PDB file of N, CA and C in Angstrom:
ATOM      1  N   TYR A  41       6.781  -3.617  13.333  1.00  0.00           N
ATOM      2  CA  TYR A  41       6.659  -2.535  12.374  1.00  0.00           C
ATOM      3  C   TYR A  41       5.899  -1.344  12.953  1.00  0.00           C
ATOM      4  N   ARG A  42       5.042  -1.576  13.920  1.00  0.00           N
ATOM      5  CA  ARG A  42       4.327  -0.442  14.527  1.00  0.00           C
ATOM      6  C   ARG A  42       5.308   0.537  15.165  1.00  0.00           C
ATOM      7  N   GLU A  43       6.290  -0.002  15.888  1.00  0.00           N
ATOM      8  CA  GLU A  43       7.276   0.870  16.536  1.00  0.00           C
ATOM      9  C   GLU A  43       8.108   1.603  15.493  1.00  0.00           C
ATOM     10  N   ALA A  44       8.506   0.898  14.468  1.00  0.00           N
ATOM     11  CA  ALA A  44       9.293   1.527  13.407  1.00  0.00           C
ATOM     12  C   ALA A  44       8.475   2.613  12.715  1.00  0.00           C
ATOM     13  N   HIS A  45       7.201   2.339  12.477  1.00  0.00           N
ATOM     14  CA  HIS A  45       6.335   3.331  11.835  1.00  0.00           C
ATOM     15  C   HIS A  45       6.126   4.538  12.741  1.00  0.00           C
ATOM     16  N   ALA A  46       5.994   4.305  14.030  1.00  0.00           N
ATOM     17  CA  ALA A  46       5.835   5.422  14.976  1.00  0.00           C
ATOM     18  C   ALA A  46       7.076   6.306  14.983  1.00  0.00           C
ATOM     19  N   ALA A  47       8.248   5.685  14.846  1.00  0.00           N
ATOM     20  CA  ALA A  47       9.499   6.438  14.851  1.00  0.00           C
ATOM     21  C   ALA A  47       9.755   7.147  13.524  1.00  0.00           C
ATOM     22  N   ALA A  48       9.239   6.590  12.435  1.00  0.00           N
ATOM     23  CA  ALA A  48       9.473   7.163  11.105  1.00  0.00           C
ATOM     24  C   ALA A  48       8.196   7.066  10.270  1.00  0.00           C
ATOM     25  N   PRO A  49       7.171   7.842  10.615  1.00  0.00           N
ATOM     26  CA  PRO A  49       5.871   7.702   9.948  1.00  0.00           C
ATOM     27  C   PRO A  49       5.872   8.055   8.465  1.00  0.00           C
ATOM     28  N   ASP A  50       6.883   8.769   8.000  1.00  0.00           N
ATOM     29  CA  ASP A  50       6.941   9.129   6.583  1.00  0.00           C
ATOM     30  C   ASP A  50       7.745   8.137   5.749  1.00  0.00           C
ATOM     31  N   ASN A  51       8.290   7.107   6.386  1.00  0.00           N
ATOM     32  CA  ASN A  51       9.082   6.119   5.660  1.00  0.00           C
ATOM     33  C   ASN A  51       8.140   5.182   4.901  1.00  0.00           C
ATOM     34  N   LEU A  52       8.167   5.281   3.595  1.00  0.00           N
ATOM     35  CA  LEU A  52       7.238   4.522   2.762  1.00  0.00           C
ATOM     36  C   LEU A  52       7.420   3.017   2.918  1.00  0.00           C
ATOM     37  N   HIS A  53       8.650   2.553   2.945  1.00  0.00           N
ATOM     38  CA  HIS A  53       8.898   1.109   3.026  1.00  0.00           C
ATOM     39  C   HIS A  53       8.389   0.521   4.336  1.00  0.00           C
ATOM     40  N   ILE A  54       8.596   1.248   5.419  1.00  0.00           N
ATOM     41  CA  ILE A  54       8.093   0.783   6.717  1.00  0.00           C
ATOM     42  C   ILE A  54       6.567   0.767   6.705  1.00  0.00           C
ATOM     43  N   LYS A  55       5.969   1.822   6.156  1.00  0.00           N
ATOM     44  CA  LYS A  55       4.505   1.913   6.126  1.00  0.00           C
ATOM     45  C   LYS A  55       3.909   0.760   5.333  1.00  0.00           C
ATOM     46  N   LEU A  56       4.487   0.464   4.168  1.00  0.00           N
ATOM     47  CA  LEU A  56       3.945  -0.610   3.339  1.00  0.00           C
ATOM     48  C   LEU A  56       4.181  -1.980   3.970  1.00  0.00           C
ATOM     49  N   SER A  57       5.279  -2.144   4.673  1.00  0.00           N
ATOM     50  CA  SER A  57       5.513  -3.403   5.395  1.00  0.00           C
ATOM     51  C   SER A  57       4.486  -3.569   6.501  1.00  0.00           C
ATOM     52  N   LEU A  58       4.170  -2.478   7.178  1.00  0.00           N
ATOM     53  CA  LEU A  58       3.146  -2.530   8.221  1.00  0.00           C
ATOM     54  C   LEU A  58       1.784  -2.862   7.611  1.00  0.00           C
ATOM     55  N   VAL A  59       1.481  -2.312   6.453  1.00  0.00           N
ATOM     56  CA  VAL A  59       0.223  -2.629   5.757  1.00  0.00           C
ATOM     57  C   VAL A  59       0.116  -4.134   5.541  1.00  0.00           C
ATOM     58  N   GLU A  60       1.173  -4.723   5.019  1.00  0.00           N
ATOM     59  CA  GLU A  60       1.160  -6.171   4.742  1.00  0.00           C
ATOM     60  C   GLU A  60       0.995  -6.971   6.033  1.00  0.00           C
ATOM     61  N   CYS A  61       1.689  -6.554   7.085  1.00  0.00           N
ATOM     62  CA  CYS A  61       1.563  -7.258   8.368  1.00  0.00           C
ATOM     63  C   CYS A  61       0.146  -7.160   8.928  1.00  0.00           C
ATOM     64  N   LEU A  62      -0.428  -5.966   8.876  1.00  0.00           N
ATOM     65  CA  LEU A  62      -1.784  -5.774   9.395  1.00  0.00           C
ATOM     66  C   LEU A  62      -2.790  -6.639   8.654  1.00  0.00           C
ATOM     67  N   LEU A  63      -2.627  -6.733   7.360  1.00  0.00           N
ATOM     68  CA  LEU A  63      -3.533  -7.594   6.592  1.00  0.00           C
ATOM     69  C   LEU A  63      -3.367  -9.049   6.999  1.00  0.00           C
ATOM     70  N   GLY A  64      -2.133  -9.458   7.194  1.00  0.00           N
ATOM     71  CA  GLY A  64      -1.875 -10.826   7.635  1.00  0.00           C
ATOM     72  C   GLY A  64      -2.439 -11.108   9.012  1.00  0.00           C
ATOM     73  N   LEU A  65      -2.546 -10.065   9.829  1.00  0.00           N
ATOM     74  CA  LEU A  65      -3.089 -10.205  11.180  1.00  0.00           C
ATOM     75  C   LEU A  65      -4.606 -10.013  11.218  1.00  0.00           C
ATOM     76  N   GLY A  66      -5.214  -9.820  10.045  1.00  0.00           N
ATOM     77  CA  GLY A  66      -6.668  -9.653  10.006  1.00  0.00           C
ATOM     78  C   GLY A  66      -7.147  -8.298  10.462  1.00  0.00           C
ATOM     79  N   GLN A  67      -6.361  -7.255  10.184  1.00  0.00           N
ATOM     80  CA  GLN A  67      -6.729  -5.891  10.556  1.00  0.00           C
ATOM     81  C   GLN A  67      -6.812  -5.020   9.300  1.00  0.00           C
ATOM     82  N   PRO A  68      -7.776  -5.328   8.435  1.00  0.00           N
ATOM     83  CA  PRO A  68      -7.832  -4.638   7.146  1.00  0.00           C
ATOM     84  C   PRO A  68      -8.172  -3.148   7.227  1.00  0.00           C
ATOM     85  N   ALA A  69      -8.919  -2.720   8.223  1.00  0.00           N
ATOM     86  CA  ALA A  69      -9.303  -1.305   8.299  1.00  0.00           C
ATOM     87  C   ALA A  69      -8.075  -0.417   8.494  1.00  0.00           C
ATOM     88  N   GLU A  70      -7.209  -0.787   9.419  1.00  0.00           N
ATOM     89  CA  GLU A  70      -6.000   0.008   9.649  1.00  0.00           C
ATOM     90  C   GLU A  70      -5.058  -0.092   8.452  1.00  0.00           C
ATOM     91  N   ALA A  71      -4.965  -1.286   7.867  1.00  0.00           N
ATOM     92  CA  ALA A  71      -4.113  -1.467   6.690  1.00  0.00           C
ATOM     93  C   ALA A  71      -4.599  -0.583   5.546  1.00  0.00           C
ATOM     94  N   LYS A  72      -5.900  -0.537   5.339  1.00  0.00           N
ATOM     95  CA  LYS A  72      -6.477   0.274   4.268  1.00  0.00           C
ATOM     96  C   LYS A  72      -6.192   1.758   4.495  1.00  0.00           C
ATOM     97  N   ARG A  73      -6.302   2.199   5.740  1.00  0.00           N
ATOM     98  CA  ARG A  73      -6.032   3.604   6.064  1.00  0.00           C
ATOM     99  C   ARG A  73      -4.576   3.961   5.775  1.00  0.00           C
ATOM    100  N   LEU A  74      -3.653   3.094   6.199  1.00  0.00           N
ATOM    101  CA  LEU A  74      -2.234   3.362   5.973  1.00  0.00           C
ATOM    102  C   LEU A  74      -1.885   3.309   4.488  1.00  0.00           C
ATOM    103  N   LEU A  75      -2.488   2.388   3.765  1.00  0.00           N
ATOM    104  CA  LEU A  75      -2.236   2.308   2.332  1.00  0.00           C
ATOM    105  C   LEU A  75      -2.763   3.560   1.640  1.00  0.00           C
ATOM    106  N   ALA A  76      -3.913   4.045   2.051  1.00  0.00           N
ATOM    107  CA  ALA A  76      -4.457   5.282   1.478  1.00  0.00           C
ATOM    108  C   ALA A  76      -3.522   6.455   1.746  1.00  0.00           C
ATOM    109  N   GLU A  77      -2.949   6.511   2.949  1.00  0.00           N
ATOM    110  CA  GLU A  77      -1.973   7.555   3.272  1.00  0.00           C
ATOM    111  C   GLU A  77      -0.766   7.460   2.346  1.00  0.00           C
ATOM    112  N   ALA A  78      -0.280   6.241   2.146  1.00  0.00           N
ATOM    113  CA  ALA A  78       0.891   6.042   1.293  1.00  0.00           C
ATOM    114  C   ALA A  78       0.593   6.450  -0.147  1.00  0.00           C
ATOM    115  N   LEU A  79      -0.568   6.080  -0.644  1.00  0.00           N
ATOM    116  CA  LEU A  79      -0.941   6.432  -2.012  1.00  0.00           C
ATOM    117  C   LEU A  79      -1.076   7.944  -2.168  1.00  0.00           C
ATOM    118  N   GLN A  80      -1.609   8.605  -1.161  1.00  0.00           N
ATOM    119  CA  GLN A  80      -1.783  10.060  -1.236  1.00  0.00           C
ATOM    120  C   GLN A  80      -0.445  10.782  -1.109  1.00  0.00           C
ATOM    121  N   ALA A  81       0.415  10.321  -0.211  1.00  0.00           N
ATOM    122  CA  ALA A  81       1.693  10.989   0.026  1.00  0.00           C
ATOM    123  C   ALA A  81       2.725  10.711  -1.068  1.00  0.00           C
ATOM    124  N   HIS A  82       2.574   9.572  -1.753  1.00  0.00           N
ATOM    125  CA  HIS A  82       3.583   9.162  -2.747  1.00  0.00           C
ATOM    126  C   HIS A  82       2.908   8.724  -4.055  1.00  0.00           C
ATOM    127  N   PRO A  83       2.127   9.606  -4.685  1.00  0.00           N
ATOM    128  CA  PRO A  83       1.392   9.189  -5.884  1.00  0.00           C
ATOM    129  C   PRO A  83       2.299   8.827  -7.055  1.00  0.00           C
ATOM    130  N   GLY A  84       3.501   9.360  -7.086  1.00  0.00           N
ATOM    131  CA  GLY A  84       4.411   9.079  -8.181  1.00  0.00           C
ATOM    132  C   GLY A  84       5.328   7.894  -7.941  1.00  0.00           C
ATOM    133  N   ASP A  85       5.194   7.275  -6.786  1.00  0.00           N
ATOM    134  CA  ASP A  85       6.026   6.114  -6.459  1.00  0.00           C
ATOM    135  C   ASP A  85       5.264   4.842  -6.814  1.00  0.00           C
ATOM    136  N   PRO A  86       5.879   3.924  -7.530  1.00  0.00           N
ATOM    137  CA  PRO A  86       5.158   2.708  -7.920  1.00  0.00           C
ATOM    138  C   PRO A  86       4.880   1.739  -6.767  1.00  0.00           C
ATOM    139  N   LEU A  87       5.621   1.811  -5.678  1.00  0.00           N
ATOM    140  CA  LEU A  87       5.461   0.819  -4.603  1.00  0.00           C
ATOM    141  C   LEU A  87       4.077   0.796  -3.962  1.00  0.00           C
ATOM    142  N   PRO A  88       3.484   1.936  -3.615  1.00  0.00           N
ATOM    143  CA  PRO A  88       2.136   1.861  -3.037  1.00  0.00           C
ATOM    144  C   PRO A  88       1.122   1.260  -4.018  1.00  0.00           C
ATOM    145  N   HIS A  89       1.280   1.561  -5.304  1.00  0.00           N
ATOM    146  CA  HIS A  89       0.369   1.011  -6.311  1.00  0.00           C
ATOM    147  C   HIS A  89       0.563  -0.499  -6.449  1.00  0.00           C
ATOM    148  N   LEU A  90       1.814  -0.943  -6.365  1.00  0.00           N
ATOM    149  CA  LEU A  90       2.100  -2.371  -6.421  1.00  0.00           C
ATOM    150  C   LEU A  90       1.472  -3.085  -5.227  1.00  0.00           C
ATOM    151  N   THR A  91       1.646  -2.527  -4.037  1.00  0.00           N
ATOM    152  CA  THR A  91       1.055  -3.117  -2.833  1.00  0.00           C
ATOM    153  C   THR A  91      -0.460  -3.162  -2.957  1.00  0.00           C
ATOM    154  N   HIS A  92      -1.045  -2.066  -3.430  1.00  0.00           N
ATOM    155  CA  HIS A  92      -2.495  -1.999  -3.594  1.00  0.00           C
ATOM    156  C   HIS A  92      -2.977  -3.075  -4.572  1.00  0.00           C
ATOM    157  N   GLY A  93      -2.308  -3.193  -5.702  1.00  0.00           N
ATOM    158  CA  GLY A  93      -2.690  -4.205  -6.684  1.00  0.00           C
ATOM    159  C   GLY A  93      -2.567  -5.622  -6.153  1.00  0.00           C
ATOM    160  N   ARG A  94      -1.489  -5.894  -5.435  1.00  0.00           N
ATOM    161  CA  ARG A  94      -1.299  -7.234  -4.876  1.00  0.00           C
ATOM    162  C   ARG A  94      -2.392  -7.570  -3.871  1.00  0.00           C
ATOM    163  N   LEU A  95      -2.763  -6.598  -3.068  1.00  0.00           N
ATOM    164  CA  LEU A  95      -3.795  -6.843  -2.064  1.00  0.00           C
ATOM    165  C   LEU A  95      -5.155  -7.051  -2.717  1.00  0.00           C
ATOM    166  N   LEU A  96      -5.458  -6.284  -3.739  1.00  0.00           N
ATOM    167  CA  LEU A  96      -6.729  -6.465  -4.450  1.00  0.00           C
ATOM    168  C   LEU A  96      -6.772  -7.816  -5.150  1.00  0.00           C
ATOM    169  N   ARG A  97      -5.647  -8.200  -5.751  1.00  0.00           N
ATOM    170  CA  ARG A  97      -5.591  -9.505  -6.424  1.00  0.00           C
ATOM    171  C   ARG A  97      -5.788 -10.627  -5.416  1.00  0.00           C
ATOM    172  N   ALA A  98      -5.186 -10.497  -4.251  1.00  0.00           N
ATOM    173  CA  ALA A  98      -5.324 -11.520  -3.216  1.00  0.00           C
ATOM    174  C   ALA A  98      -6.760 -11.621  -2.710  1.00  0.00           C
ATOM    175  N   ARG A  99      -7.507 -10.539  -2.834  1.00  0.00           N
ATOM    176  CA  ARG A  99      -8.913 -10.531  -2.413  1.00  0.00           C
ATOM    177  C   ARG A  99      -9.851 -10.870  -3.569  1.00  0.00           C
ATOM    178  N   SER A 100      -9.305 -11.427  -4.627  1.00  0.00           N
ATOM    179  CA  SER A 100     -10.093 -11.842  -5.803  1.00  0.00           C
ATOM    180  C   SER A 100     -10.847 -10.674  -6.422  1.00  0.00           C
ATOM    181  N   ARG A 101     -10.153  -9.558  -6.569  1.00  0.00           N
ATOM    182  CA  ARG A 101     -10.721  -8.380  -7.220  1.00  0.00           C
ATOM    183  C   ARG A 101      -9.821  -8.011  -8.407  1.00  0.00           C
ATOM    184  N   PRO A 102      -9.799  -8.876  -9.433  1.00  0.00           N
ATOM    185  CA  PRO A 102      -8.826  -8.719 -10.514  1.00  0.00           C
ATOM    186  C   PRO A 102      -8.969  -7.435 -11.332  1.00  0.00           C
ATOM    187  N   ALA A 103     -10.165  -6.968 -11.562  1.00  0.00           N
ATOM    188  CA  ALA A 103     -10.329  -5.743 -12.364  1.00  0.00           C
ATOM    189  C   ALA A 103      -9.744  -4.541 -11.627  1.00  0.00           C
ATOM    190  N   GLU A 104     -10.018  -4.451 -10.331  1.00  0.00           N
ATOM    191  CA  GLU A 104      -9.462  -3.356  -9.542  1.00  0.00           C
ATOM    192  C   GLU A 104      -7.950  -3.493  -9.418  1.00  0.00           C
ATOM    193  N   ALA A 105      -7.472  -4.727  -9.284  1.00  0.00           N
ATOM    194  CA  ALA A 105      -6.032  -4.968  -9.211  1.00  0.00           C
ATOM    195  C   ALA A 105      -5.352  -4.520 -10.500  1.00  0.00           C
ATOM    196  N   ALA A 106      -5.970  -4.827 -11.616  1.00  0.00           N
ATOM    197  CA  ALA A 106      -5.400  -4.428 -12.904  1.00  0.00           C
ATOM    198  C   ALA A 106      -5.278  -2.911 -13.003  1.00  0.00           C
ATOM    199  N   ARG A 107      -6.287  -2.196 -12.507  1.00  0.00           N
ATOM    200  CA  ARG A 107      -6.222  -0.725 -12.517  1.00  0.00           C
ATOM    201  C   ARG A 107      -5.079  -0.233 -11.638  1.00  0.00           C
ATOM    202  N   ALA A 108      -4.917  -0.845 -10.472  1.00  0.00           N
ATOM    203  CA  ALA A 108      -3.824  -0.445  -9.584  1.00  0.00           C
ATOM    204  C   ALA A 108      -2.476  -0.730 -10.236  1.00  0.00           C
ATOM    205  N   PHE A 109      -2.353  -1.888 -10.867  1.00  0.00           N
ATOM    206  CA  PHE A 109      -1.106  -2.224 -11.541  1.00  0.00           C
ATOM    207  C   PHE A 109      -0.830  -1.269 -12.706  1.00  0.00           C
ATOM    208  N   SER A 110      -1.879  -0.843 -13.396  1.00  0.00           N
ATOM    209  CA  SER A 110      -1.667   0.074 -14.518  1.00  0.00           C
ATOM    210  C   SER A 110      -1.165   1.428 -14.029  1.00  0.00           C
ATOM    211  N   ARG A 111      -1.484   1.777 -12.808  1.00  0.00           N
ATOM    212  CA  ARG A 111      -0.992   3.039 -12.244  1.00  0.00           C
ATOM    213  C   ARG A 111       0.517   2.988 -12.015  1.00  0.00           C
ATOM    214  N   ILE A 112       1.073   1.791 -11.903  1.00  0.00           N
ATOM    215  CA  ILE A 112       2.524   1.655 -11.736  1.00  0.00           C
ATOM    216  C   ILE A 112       3.218   2.205 -12.969  1.00  0.00           C
ATOM    217  N   VAL A 113       2.705   1.879 -14.145  1.00  0.00           N
ATOM    218  CA  VAL A 113       3.293   2.367 -15.398  1.00  0.00           C
ATOM    219  C   VAL A 113       3.244   3.882 -15.428  1.00  0.00           C
ATOM    220  N   GLY A 114       2.118   4.451 -15.029  1.00  0.00           N
ATOM    221  CA  GLY A 114       1.997   5.903 -14.983  1.00  0.00           C
ATOM    222  C   GLY A 114       2.953   6.536 -13.988  1.00  0.00           C
ATOM    223  N   ALA A 115       3.109   5.875 -12.829  1.00  0.00           N
ATOM    224  CA  ALA A 115       4.016   6.407 -11.811  1.00  0.00           C
ATOM    225  C   ALA A 115       5.460   6.360 -12.294  1.00  0.00           C
ATOM    226  N   ILE A 116       5.830   5.305 -12.971  1.00  0.00           N
ATOM    227  CA  ILE A 116       7.189   5.190 -13.490  1.00  0.00           C
ATOM    228  C   ILE A 116       7.422   6.255 -14.564  1.00  0.00           C
ATOM    229  N   GLY A 117       6.405   6.480 -15.379  1.00  0.00           N
ATOM    230  CA  GLY A 117       6.518   7.489 -16.431  1.00  0.00           C
ATOM    231  C   GLY A 117       6.680   8.899 -15.888  1.00  0.00           C
ATOM    232  N   GLN A 118       6.177   9.166 -14.672  1.00  0.00           N
ATOM    233  CA  GLN A 118       6.308  10.478 -14.060  1.00  0.00           C
ATOM    234  C   GLN A 118       7.707  10.694 -13.508  1.00  0.00           C
ATOM    235  N   GLY A 119       8.374   9.586 -13.167  1.00  0.00           N
ATOM    236  CA  GLY A 119       9.678   9.682 -12.507  1.00  0.00           C
ATOM    237  C   GLY A 119      10.746   9.916 -13.457  1.00  0.00           C
TER     238      GLY A 119
END
């Protein structure tokens, strides 16, 4: 995914796939940076919010995950 992201850095799906891979590889700092980029570049898209919520839930941060998931409803409403 790094090569794909380098070739298409604005591709949201590739970026979010790389985020998930980085987390699985134990590289949370880079994953967090890329997720922040995705959230900033695509605030109206529900996918970055879904990824964010799933990652927070996996880290046992349910209140923050719930907030991220609630942003999905807002993002869908904007579209």
